[in-house]
Amino acid sequence: MRKAILLTAAGMTALSLAGAGQAQTASDQPTAVTESSDITEIVVTARKRQESLIDVPLSITAVTADQLDKANVDDISDLAMQTPGLSFRQGFGRSGSGQGASNSRPSIRGMSNILGTPNASFFVDGVYVSGNITSYQLDNLQRVEVIKGPQSALYGRQTFSGAVNFVTRDPGDTFEGKLKLTAGQYGHYEASGFVSGPLTDNVFFEINGRSYDFGGDYRNGDNGKRDIGDQQSRSIGGKLVLKGGENFTATFNVGFARDRDKGFAIQLFGSANLNCFLPVITATVAGIPQARGRTVGYYCGEMESPKTYAWNIDEIEARGYDGLDRKTFRSSAKLEYTTDSDWTFTSISAFNKTKNQQTFDNIYQPIPSATFPITSFAPTIESAQVRDISQELRVMTPRAAKVRGLFGAFIYNEDDGTRFSYNYQRNARYDLGTNDGVRNRALFGMIEADFTERFTMSAEARYQQDKIIGTNEASTAAATTPTGVVLPITLERVQKFTAFLPRVTARFEANEDLTVYGSVAKGNKPGGFNDLPTNARPADVAFFQSEGLETFDEESAWNYELGVKGRAFDRRLSFSTSAFYVDWKKQQLTRSEPYVTTAGAAANAAFIQNAGESEIKGWEVDLSGKPASWLFMRFAYTLVNAKFVDFDDENTERIFDTDGFPSFLPSGARNPADTDTRNGQVKGNRLPQTPQHQFVISTEVTQPVAEGMDAFLRSDFAYESKRYVQVDNLVHTGDSYNWNVAVGIERKNWTLQAYVENLLDDRTPLVITRLIDTRRLISIPNGLGGRQTTFYRDFLVTAPKKREIGASLTYRF
């Protein structure tokens, strides 16, 4: 923390002094492109209607298109760095699709998870995005709204901790466009832009597109090439707006994107580097060490990113597959009619489809080698298809009435399409039958009333039913099974979850520049199914079932918030601050269990389980302003104190185990055979994968250098404190420091800039994933008087992008 403050203070002081030096002679300078010192008022649609940001009784970070452009925000990870309270880390590159794209999950206000669907969701113009959005083009946006706290009442699915809504730009009655070209280190070449305008007096259009290439910034130990991190994206989209007079508007959106990646920067830490809770070996039988307790070793302290990486992409591409190949189609239609008496009727229909082929190397070591012969290379190569269709109907009463409301209904269907799994050793592909899906039906509404001219209250609620369909598919085939055979569904299960999700808000307008608000809201996330390993021995399957690991329950949380937002100093400064408390029940977390396959090999399976109870206490503040026409500054900070109140974790107990017996019997009674003093209770520990502190400091100094031309210097510094990897709070990532700077010149129609991203070349791990070392077997007590063969502990470490220097040219017309 101290290092972050010192670095930031030094950078900001340098920028301010530079700007101040220029400002001293400002009267002798040419006219600037803009001289305004006011903070632009932002209109948001967080409550499904247009409102001024200062009037909405919610905590919202709204980032406009201009702010996205100036901060060089290129993707969701960049956006998160501009939004304390939102954390977004990609532990497995851009992989993941379907049912929330669980490999790319946002965390808002400390409500993180490790497996399963995310606790916060993305939307495009209010339409829920079920697939991966990591490469979504940001050039076609009017703004991004990051809405913090449960949004279940109005947004529904997977807005347990918040929602991120991308609001696309509407074409107007003026022909306009933009083209942006970028070139940077490591083969970074990008072109994006749009054209929009009128086709007739009542028909308007926009066409946008993006081409992105990044050649990779880490050298591949397998082939010697610098192709770790190689990414490619192509996208094209369009919007058509039809207006039927002043009362009716029809808006149609369509977009197609394709992403193709090689390997990402990830590496096994190595069980030989474990430094704590190492197993006590009492003997060796048939070459397998015999441990006295159930611990398989662990790492304590800060874990650094590895120095070298390997990804066997050449071998995979030789078989006709990519590290990632994802095709995405998105479409929506919005029909809106407003009567002369100001009643508004809205219909939003959407259809989306994603086809995703992804590969996981699994060994992350060059092959062949003495440790890994080519015969041991077994990458996971699989493909999935996901389709979803949704329909929302709503009606809004006249907005000028003292009592007003909004009421609607929502239908959502999500289905997995044909999948396949490729067996590298057999050079055989097997299609997998699946009926996985989601059915969501909901009614929602909001009533708002003005009790006085300054005091307003609103009540929102959603009644919804989720039907979760989960199937187990045969994941293996016999050696004689021909390629292309469809492996059957072995089990189909259905669960239904019904929820009533309310939110009550109160708003007091002290004056037109100051709002005080409070809210109480409930959010939930449905439960679901764990896929039991189909290659496990019947005895292990029976154990998993006895532990209740076939299913997991829904989780829920009550959120309490009090906040203030406003403007000051002749509207040169905007500010917002809020304090919040979250009471979280049955949090969905991970549990790993070893088992033995029917072929006699040791293996490991990960499951989702429900924790007991957690609580989050936090505070956030966001200040931005223009002290002078030539200077913009912003400071935003979030404190999240997220801890377990009650959770007994079996995996944590095994770390501390020395006698080979669990603390509790399956009945829940204390185990008299357990003689050590530690158990798996993690009360007081911090929630995993979430930072306690986040802040961002941004400064932009602008000075005229010629008639109608400005020079600018921009700095964005983002800090995140360490993240614990798991509930045991033993290993963490360390603090991260990301500093981006840009310098350039601009006229009304064009901007030329040079930039440096990750100026400090910070290598703090993006994500650390608890894993096993399949190269090192160990025998441990099974807690029932016998023994089981498992593996030493290991971790996967994902590294961030390196420092990059580049330049961009933007032309507007």
Coordinates of C-alpha atoms in Angstrom, one line a residue, residues 267-749:
Q267 CA 2.3 -22.1 -15.6
L268 CA 2.4 -24.8 -12.8
F269 CA 4.0 -23.5 -9.7
G270 CA 5.5 -26.9 -9.0
S271 CA 5.0 -29.1 -5.9
A272 CA 8.7 -29.1 -5.2
N273 CA 8.3 -25.4 -4.3
L274 CA 5.7 -26.0 -1.5
N275 CA 6.9 -24.4 1.7
C276 CA 4.5 -25.3 4.5
F277 CA 2.3 -28.1 5.9
L278 CA 4.4 -30.6 4.1
P279 CA 3.4 -34.3 4.6
V280 CA 5.3 -36.4 7.1
I281 CA 6.4 -39.5 5.2
T282 CA 6.6 -42.7 7.2
A283 CA 7.4 -45.2 4.4
T284 CA 7.4 -45.9 0.7
V285 CA 5.3 -48.6 -0.8
A286 CA 5.6 -49.5 -4.5
G287 CA 7.3 -46.2 -5.1
I288 CA 4.5 -44.2 -3.5
P289 CA 5.3 -42.2 -0.3
Q290 CA 3.1 -43.0 2.6
A291 CA 2.0 -39.9 4.7
R292 CA 1.0 -40.0 8.3
G293 CA -1.6 -37.2 8.0
R294 CA -3.9 -36.1 5.2
T295 CA -2.0 -33.0 4.2
V296 CA -0.4 -33.1 0.8
G297 CA 1.7 -29.9 1.2
Y298 CA 0.9 -26.3 0.7
Y299 CA 2.4 -22.9 0.0
C300 CA 2.2 -20.0 2.5
G301 CA 2.8 -16.3 1.6
E302 CA 3.0 -14.4 -1.6
M303 CA 3.3 -16.4 -4.8
E304 CA 5.1 -14.7 -7.7
S305 CA 4.5 -15.2 -11.4
P306 CA 6.8 -17.8 -13.0
K307 CA 9.8 -16.7 -15.2
T308 CA 9.2 -19.1 -18.0
Y309 CA 6.1 -20.5 -19.8
A310 CA 5.3 -23.3 -22.3
W311 CA 2.2 -24.1 -24.3
N312 CA 2.3 -26.9 -26.8
I313 CA 0.2 -25.0 -29.4
D314 CA 2.1 -26.4 -32.4
E315 CA 1.2 -30.0 -31.5
I316 CA -2.5 -28.9 -31.0
E317 CA -2.6 -26.9 -34.2
A318 CA -1.1 -29.8 -36.1
R319 CA -4.3 -31.7 -35.2
G320 CA -6.5 -28.9 -36.6
Y321 CA -7.5 -27.2 -33.4
D322 CA -6.8 -23.8 -31.8
G323 CA -6.1 -22.7 -28.3
L324 CA -9.4 -20.8 -28.6
D325 CA -11.8 -20.5 -31.5
R326 CA -15.1 -18.7 -30.6
K327 CA -17.8 -17.5 -32.8
T328 CA -20.5 -15.2 -31.4
F329 CA -23.8 -14.0 -32.8
R330 CA -25.9 -11.4 -31.0
S331 CA -29.2 -9.8 -32.0
S332 CA -31.9 -7.8 -30.3
A333 CA -35.1 -5.9 -31.2
K334 CA -36.5 -3.1 -29.1
L335 CA -40.0 -1.7 -29.8
E336 CA -41.1 1.3 -27.8
Y337 CA -44.4 3.2 -28.0
T338 CA -45.2 6.3 -25.8
T339 CA -48.8 7.6 -25.8
D340 CA -49.7 11.2 -25.8
S341 CA -50.4 10.9 -22.0
D342 CA -46.9 9.6 -21.5
W343 CA -47.5 5.9 -20.9
T344 CA -44.6 3.9 -22.4
F345 CA -44.9 0.3 -23.7
T346 CA -41.7 -1.6 -24.4
S347 CA -40.8 -4.9 -25.9
I348 CA -37.2 -6.3 -26.0
S349 CA -36.5 -9.5 -27.8
A350 CA -33.1 -11.1 -28.1
F351 CA -31.4 -14.2 -29.7
N352 CA -27.8 -15.0 -29.1
K353 CA -25.6 -17.9 -30.1
T354 CA -22.0 -18.9 -29.2
K355 CA -19.9 -21.7 -30.5
N356 CA -16.7 -22.2 -28.5
Q357 CA -13.8 -24.5 -29.1
Q358 CA -11.1 -24.3 -26.4
T359 CA -8.0 -26.1 -25.4
F360 CA -6.2 -26.5 -22.1
D361 CA -2.6 -27.7 -22.3
N362 CA -2.7 -29.4 -18.9
I363 CA 1.0 -30.0 -18.5
Y364 CA 2.4 -26.5 -19.5
Q365 CA 5.9 -28.0 -20.2
P366 CA 7.8 -28.5 -23.4
I367 CA 7.3 -32.0 -25.0
P368 CA 8.8 -34.4 -25.6
S369 CA 11.1 -34.3 -22.5
A370 CA 12.4 -36.7 -20.0
T371 CA 9.6 -35.8 -17.7
F372 CA 6.9 -35.6 -20.3
P373 CA 7.1 -38.0 -23.3
I374 CA 4.7 -37.3 -26.1
T375 CA 2.7 -40.3 -25.0
S376 CA 1.8 -38.5 -21.8
F377 CA 0.5 -35.4 -23.5
A378 CA -3.3 -35.3 -23.0
P379 CA -4.6 -31.8 -23.5
T380 CA -8.3 -31.0 -23.0
I381 CA -9.8 -30.1 -26.3
E382 CA -13.5 -29.5 -26.3
S383 CA -16.2 -27.6 -27.9
A384 CA -19.6 -26.3 -26.8
Q385 CA -22.5 -24.4 -28.3
V386 CA -24.9 -22.2 -26.3
R387 CA -28.1 -20.6 -27.5
D388 CA -30.4 -18.3 -25.6
I389 CA -33.6 -16.5 -26.4
S390 CA -35.3 -13.9 -24.2
Q391 CA -38.4 -11.7 -24.2
E392 CA -39.1 -8.8 -21.9
L393 CA -42.4 -6.8 -21.9
R394 CA -42.9 -3.8 -19.7
V395 CA -45.1 -0.8 -19.2
M396 CA -44.1 2.5 -17.6
T397 CA -46.6 5.0 -16.2
P398 CA -46.3 8.8 -16.8
R399 CA -43.0 9.9 -15.3
A400 CA -44.3 13.3 -14.1
A401 CA -46.9 11.8 -11.8
K402 CA -46.3 11.9 -8.1
V403 CA -46.9 8.2 -7.9
R404 CA -45.4 6.3 -10.9
G405 CA -44.4 2.8 -11.7
L406 CA -43.0 0.2 -14.0
F407 CA -44.3 -3.4 -14.5
G408 CA -43.1 -6.2 -16.7
A409 CA -42.6 -9.8 -17.5
F410 CA -39.5 -11.7 -18.6
I411 CA -38.9 -15.1 -20.3
Y412 CA -35.5 -16.6 -20.8
N413 CA -34.4 -20.0 -22.3
E414 CA -30.8 -21.1 -22.5
D415 CA -29.8 -24.4 -24.1
D416 CA -26.5 -26.2 -24.7
G417 CA -26.1 -27.5 -28.3
T418 CA -24.0 -30.4 -29.5
R419 CA -20.6 -30.6 -27.9
F420 CA -17.5 -32.6 -28.6
S421 CA -14.4 -33.9 -26.8
Y422 CA -11.2 -34.7 -28.7
N423 CA -8.9 -37.5 -27.4
Y424 CA -5.4 -36.5 -28.4
Q425 CA -3.8 -39.9 -27.8
R426 CA -6.4 -41.7 -29.9
N427 CA -6.7 -38.9 -32.5
A428 CA -10.5 -39.4 -32.1
R429 CA -13.3 -36.9 -31.6
Y430 CA -16.5 -37.8 -29.8
D431 CA -19.7 -35.9 -29.9
L432 CA -21.5 -35.5 -26.5
G433 CA -25.2 -35.6 -26.2
T434 CA -26.5 -33.0 -23.7
N435 CA -29.8 -31.5 -22.6
D436 CA -28.2 -28.9 -20.2
G437 CA -30.3 -25.7 -20.0
V438 CA -32.0 -22.9 -18.1
R439 CA -35.6 -21.8 -18.0
N440 CA -36.4 -18.5 -16.3
R441 CA -39.8 -16.9 -15.8
A442 CA -40.3 -13.7 -14.0
L443 CA -42.7 -10.9 -13.1
F444 CA -41.2 -7.6 -11.9
G445 CA -42.3 -4.1 -11.0
M446 CA -41.4 -0.8 -9.3
I447 CA -43.6 1.8 -7.6
E448 CA -42.1 5.2 -6.8
A449 CA -43.8 8.1 -4.9
D450 CA -42.9 11.7 -4.1
F451 CA -43.8 12.2 -0.5
T452 CA -42.6 15.8 -0.7
E453 CA -40.9 17.8 -3.3
R454 CA -37.5 16.5 -2.0
F455 CA -38.2 13.1 -0.5
T456 CA -39.0 10.1 -2.7
M457 CA -39.3 6.4 -2.0
S458 CA -39.5 3.4 -4.3
A459 CA -40.3 -0.3 -3.9
E460 CA -39.2 -2.8 -6.4
A461 CA -39.7 -6.6 -6.5
R462 CA -39.2 -9.6 -8.8
Y463 CA -40.8 -13.0 -8.5
Q464 CA -39.0 -15.5 -10.5
Q465 CA -38.6 -19.2 -11.1
D466 CA -35.5 -20.9 -12.4
K467 CA -35.5 -24.4 -13.8
I468 CA -32.0 -25.8 -14.0
I469 CA -31.5 -28.8 -16.3
G470 CA -28.2 -30.7 -15.7
T471 CA -27.1 -33.8 -17.6
N472 CA -24.1 -36.1 -17.1
E473 CA -22.5 -37.2 -20.4
A474 CA -20.2 -40.2 -20.8
S475 CA -16.8 -38.4 -20.9
T476 CA -14.7 -41.4 -22.1
A477 CA -14.9 -44.0 -24.8
A478 CA -13.5 -47.4 -25.1
A479 CA -10.3 -47.8 -27.2
T480 CA -12.3 -49.5 -29.9
T481 CA -15.0 -46.8 -30.1
P482 CA -14.9 -45.3 -33.6
T483 CA -14.4 -41.6 -33.9
G484 CA -17.5 -39.5 -34.4
V485 CA -19.7 -41.7 -32.2
V486 CA -22.1 -39.7 -30.1
L487 CA -21.6 -40.6 -26.4
P488 CA -24.9 -40.9 -24.6
I489 CA -26.4 -39.0 -21.7
T490 CA -26.0 -41.1 -18.6
L491 CA -28.1 -39.0 -16.2
E492 CA -30.5 -36.0 -16.4
R493 CA -31.6 -34.0 -13.4
V494 CA -33.9 -31.0 -12.9
Q495 CA -34.1 -28.5 -10.1
K496 CA -36.4 -25.6 -9.6
F497 CA -35.7 -22.5 -7.6
T498 CA -38.4 -19.9 -6.8
A499 CA -37.4 -16.5 -5.3
F500 CA -39.0 -13.2 -4.3
L501 CA -36.4 -10.5 -4.6
P502 CA -37.3 -7.0 -3.2
R503 CA -35.5 -3.7 -3.1
V504 CA -36.6 -0.5 -1.2
T505 CA -34.9 2.8 -1.8
A506 CA -35.3 6.3 -0.3
R507 CA -33.9 9.5 -1.8
F508 CA -33.7 13.0 -0.2
E509 CA -32.8 15.8 -2.5
A510 CA -31.2 18.4 -0.3
N511 CA -30.8 20.7 -3.3
E512 CA -30.3 20.3 -7.0
D513 CA -26.6 19.4 -6.4
L514 CA -26.9 17.1 -3.4
T515 CA -28.7 13.7 -3.0
V516 CA -28.8 11.5 0.0
Y517 CA -30.1 7.9 -0.4
G518 CA -30.5 4.6 1.3
S519 CA -31.5 1.1 0.0
V520 CA -32.2 -2.4 1.2
A521 CA -32.1 -5.2 -1.4
K522 CA -32.1 -8.9 -1.6
G523 CA -30.3 -10.9 -4.3
N524 CA -30.0 -14.6 -5.1
K525 CA -28.2 -17.0 -7.4
P526 CA -29.9 -20.4 -8.1
G527 CA -28.2 -23.6 -7.2
G528 CA -27.4 -26.4 -9.6
F529 CA -25.6 -29.7 -10.2
N530 CA -22.1 -31.0 -9.9
D531 CA -21.1 -33.4 -12.6
L532 CA -19.8 -36.5 -10.8
P533 CA -16.8 -38.1 -12.6
T534 CA -18.1 -40.8 -14.9
N535 CA -14.8 -42.7 -14.7
A536 CA -14.7 -43.0 -10.9
R537 CA -15.1 -46.3 -9.1
P538 CA -18.6 -47.0 -7.7
A539 CA -17.2 -46.7 -4.2
D540 CA -16.0 -43.2 -4.9
V541 CA -19.2 -42.2 -6.6
A542 CA -21.1 -43.5 -3.5
F543 CA -18.9 -41.4 -1.3
F544 CA -19.6 -38.2 -3.3
Q545 CA -23.3 -38.9 -3.2
S546 CA -23.2 -39.5 0.6
E547 CA -21.5 -36.1 1.0
G548 CA -24.3 -34.4 -0.9
L549 CA -22.0 -33.3 -3.7
E550 CA -24.4 -34.1 -6.6
T551 CA -26.2 -30.7 -6.0
F552 CA -25.7 -27.4 -4.4
D553 CA -28.3 -24.9 -3.1
E554 CA -29.0 -21.4 -4.1
E555 CA -27.2 -18.6 -2.3
S556 CA -28.8 -15.3 -1.2
A557 CA -27.7 -12.0 0.3
W558 CA -29.3 -8.9 1.9
N559 CA -27.5 -5.7 1.0
Y560 CA -27.9 -2.5 3.1
E561 CA -26.5 0.8 1.7
L562 CA -26.4 4.5 2.6
G563 CA -24.9 7.0 0.2
V564 CA -24.4 10.6 -0.8
K565 CA -23.8 12.0 -4.3
G566 CA -23.6 15.5 -5.7
R567 CA -21.7 18.4 -7.3
A568 CA -19.7 21.2 -5.8
F569 CA -17.5 24.2 -6.5
D570 CA -19.7 25.6 -9.3
R571 CA -20.1 22.0 -10.6
R572 CA -16.4 21.7 -11.2
L573 CA -16.4 18.7 -8.8
S574 CA -18.7 15.6 -8.8
F575 CA -18.6 13.2 -5.9
S576 CA -20.3 10.1 -4.5
T577 CA -19.7 8.0 -1.4
S578 CA -21.5 5.1 0.1
A579 CA -21.2 2.6 2.9
F580 CA -22.6 -0.9 2.5
Y581 CA -23.1 -4.1 4.4
V582 CA -23.8 -7.5 2.9
D583 CA -25.3 -10.5 4.8
W584 CA -24.4 -13.5 2.6
K585 CA -25.9 -17.0 3.2
K586 CA -24.9 -20.3 1.6
Q587 CA -22.1 -18.9 -0.5
Q588 CA -21.1 -21.2 -3.4
L589 CA -17.5 -22.2 -3.1
T590 CA -15.2 -25.0 -4.3
R591 CA -14.2 -28.4 -2.8
S592 CA -11.8 -30.8 -4.3
E593 CA -11.9 -34.6 -3.7
P594 CA -9.4 -37.3 -4.9
Y595 CA -10.8 -40.5 -6.4
V596 CA -9.6 -43.6 -8.2
T597 CA -10.7 -44.3 -11.8
T598 CA -12.1 -47.6 -13.0
A599 CA -8.7 -48.1 -14.6
G600 CA -7.0 -47.8 -11.2
A601 CA -5.4 -44.4 -11.8
A602 CA -5.5 -41.6 -9.2
A603 CA -7.5 -38.5 -10.1
N604 CA -9.1 -35.5 -8.6
A605 CA -12.5 -33.8 -9.0
A606 CA -13.7 -30.2 -8.1
F607 CA -17.2 -29.6 -6.8
I608 CA -19.3 -26.6 -5.8
Q609 CA -20.5 -26.6 -2.2
N610 CA -22.3 -24.1 0.0
A611 CA -20.5 -22.2 2.7
G612 CA -22.2 -21.3 5.9
E613 CA -22.3 -17.6 6.2
S614 CA -20.2 -14.5 5.2
E615 CA -20.5 -10.8 5.7
I616 CA -19.1 -7.8 3.8
K617 CA -18.6 -4.4 5.2
G618 CA -17.4 -1.7 2.9
W619 CA -17.0 2.0 1.9
E620 CA -16.4 3.7 -1.4
V621 CA -15.8 7.2 -2.6
D622 CA -15.4 8.6 -6.1
L623 CA -14.3 12.2 -6.7
S624 CA -13.8 13.7 -10.2
G625 CA -13.5 17.3 -11.3
K626 CA -11.8 20.0 -13.3
P627 CA -10.1 22.5 -11.0
A628 CA -9.2 24.4 -14.1
S629 CA -10.1 24.2 -17.8
W630 CA -6.8 22.5 -18.5
L631 CA -6.8 20.0 -15.7
F632 CA -9.0 16.9 -15.0
M633 CA -8.5 14.8 -11.9
R634 CA -10.2 11.8 -10.4
F635 CA -9.7 9.7 -7.3
A636 CA -11.8 6.7 -6.5
Y637 CA -11.4 4.2 -3.7
T638 CA -13.2 1.1 -2.4
L639 CA -12.6 -0.7 0.9
V640 CA -14.1 -4.2 1.1
N641 CA -13.9 -6.1 4.4
A642 CA -15.2 -9.5 3.3
K643 CA -15.0 -12.3 5.8
F644 CA -16.5 -15.6 6.7
V645 CA -18.8 -15.7 9.7
D646 CA -19.2 -19.5 9.7
F647 CA -17.8 -22.1 7.4
D648 CA -16.1 -25.5 8.1
D649 CA -14.1 -26.4 5.0
E650 CA -13.0 -30.0 4.5
N651 CA -10.1 -29.0 2.2
T652 CA -8.7 -26.6 4.8
E653 CA -8.9 -29.2 7.6
R654 CA -6.8 -31.5 5.4
I655 CA -4.1 -28.9 5.2
F656 CA -3.7 -28.9 9.0
D657 CA -4.3 -32.6 9.6
T658 CA -1.6 -34.5 11.3
D659 CA -3.3 -37.7 12.6
G660 CA -5.3 -38.8 9.6
F661 CA -8.7 -38.4 11.0
P662 CA -11.4 -35.7 10.3
S663 CA -12.7 -33.5 13.1
F664 CA -16.3 -34.5 12.5
L665 CA -18.1 -37.7 11.5
P666 CA -20.5 -37.8 8.6
S667 CA -23.3 -37.4 11.1
G668 CA -21.9 -34.0 12.2
A669 CA -20.8 -35.3 15.6
R670 CA -17.3 -34.7 16.9
N671 CA -14.9 -37.5 15.9
P672 CA -13.3 -39.0 19.0
A673 CA -10.4 -40.5 17.0
D674 CA -9.3 -37.0 15.9
T675 CA -6.5 -35.9 18.2
D676 CA -5.0 -32.8 16.5
T677 CA -6.3 -29.4 17.5
R678 CA -7.0 -27.8 14.1
N679 CA -10.1 -28.2 12.0
G680 CA -11.5 -26.5 8.9
Q681 CA -13.3 -23.6 10.5
V682 CA -12.4 -20.5 8.6
K683 CA -14.4 -17.9 10.6
G684 CA -12.7 -14.5 10.3
N685 CA -10.8 -15.4 7.1
R686 CA -11.2 -13.2 4.1
L687 CA -13.2 -14.3 1.1
P688 CA -11.0 -15.6 -1.7
Q689 CA -10.2 -13.9 -5.0
T690 CA -11.1 -10.4 -3.9
P691 CA -8.9 -7.5 -2.9
Q692 CA -9.6 -5.5 0.3
H693 CA -8.4 -2.2 -1.2
Q694 CA -8.8 -0.8 -4.6
F695 CA -8.1 2.7 -5.9
V696 CA -7.6 4.6 -9.1
I697 CA -6.1 8.1 -9.6
S698 CA -6.4 9.7 -13.0
T699 CA -5.1 13.0 -14.2
E700 CA -5.2 14.7 -17.6
V701 CA -3.4 18.0 -18.4
T702 CA -4.4 19.7 -21.6
Q703 CA -2.8 22.8 -23.1
P704 CA -3.2 24.6 -26.4
V705 CA -0.1 24.5 -28.7
A706 CA -1.5 26.0 -31.8
E707 CA -4.8 27.5 -33.0
G708 CA -7.4 24.8 -32.6
M709 CA -4.8 22.3 -31.4
D710 CA -4.3 20.9 -27.9
A711 CA -1.5 18.8 -26.4
F712 CA -2.4 16.5 -23.5
L713 CA -0.8 14.2 -21.0
R714 CA -2.9 11.5 -19.4
S715 CA -2.1 9.2 -16.4
D716 CA -4.2 6.4 -14.9
F717 CA -2.9 4.5 -11.9
A718 CA -4.8 1.5 -10.5
Y719 CA -4.0 -0.4 -7.3
E720 CA -5.4 -3.6 -6.0
S721 CA -4.3 -5.2 -2.7
K722 CA -3.5 -8.9 -2.4
R723 CA -6.0 -11.6 -3.2
Y724 CA -6.1 -14.8 -1.2
V725 CA -6.3 -17.8 -3.4
Q726 CA -8.6 -19.9 -1.2
V727 CA -10.6 -19.8 2.0
D728 CA -7.6 -20.9 4.0
N729 CA -5.9 -17.5 3.5
L730 CA -2.5 -19.1 3.3
V731 CA -1.3 -18.1 -0.3
H732 CA -2.0 -14.8 -2.0
T733 CA -1.1 -12.9 -5.1
G734 CA 0.5 -9.8 -3.6
D735 CA -0.5 -6.3 -4.4
S736 CA -0.8 -5.1 -8.0
Y737 CA 0.1 -1.7 -9.5
N738 CA -1.0 -0.8 -13.0
W739 CA 0.1 2.6 -14.4
N740 CA -0.9 3.7 -17.9
V741 CA 0.3 7.0 -19.4
A742 CA -0.4 8.7 -22.7
V743 CA 0.8 11.9 -24.4
G744 CA -0.5 13.4 -27.6
I745 CA -2.0 16.2 -29.6
E746 CA -5.6 16.6 -30.9
R747 CA -7.7 18.8 -33.1
K748 CA -11.4 18.8 -33.4
N749 CA -11.3 15.9 -36.0

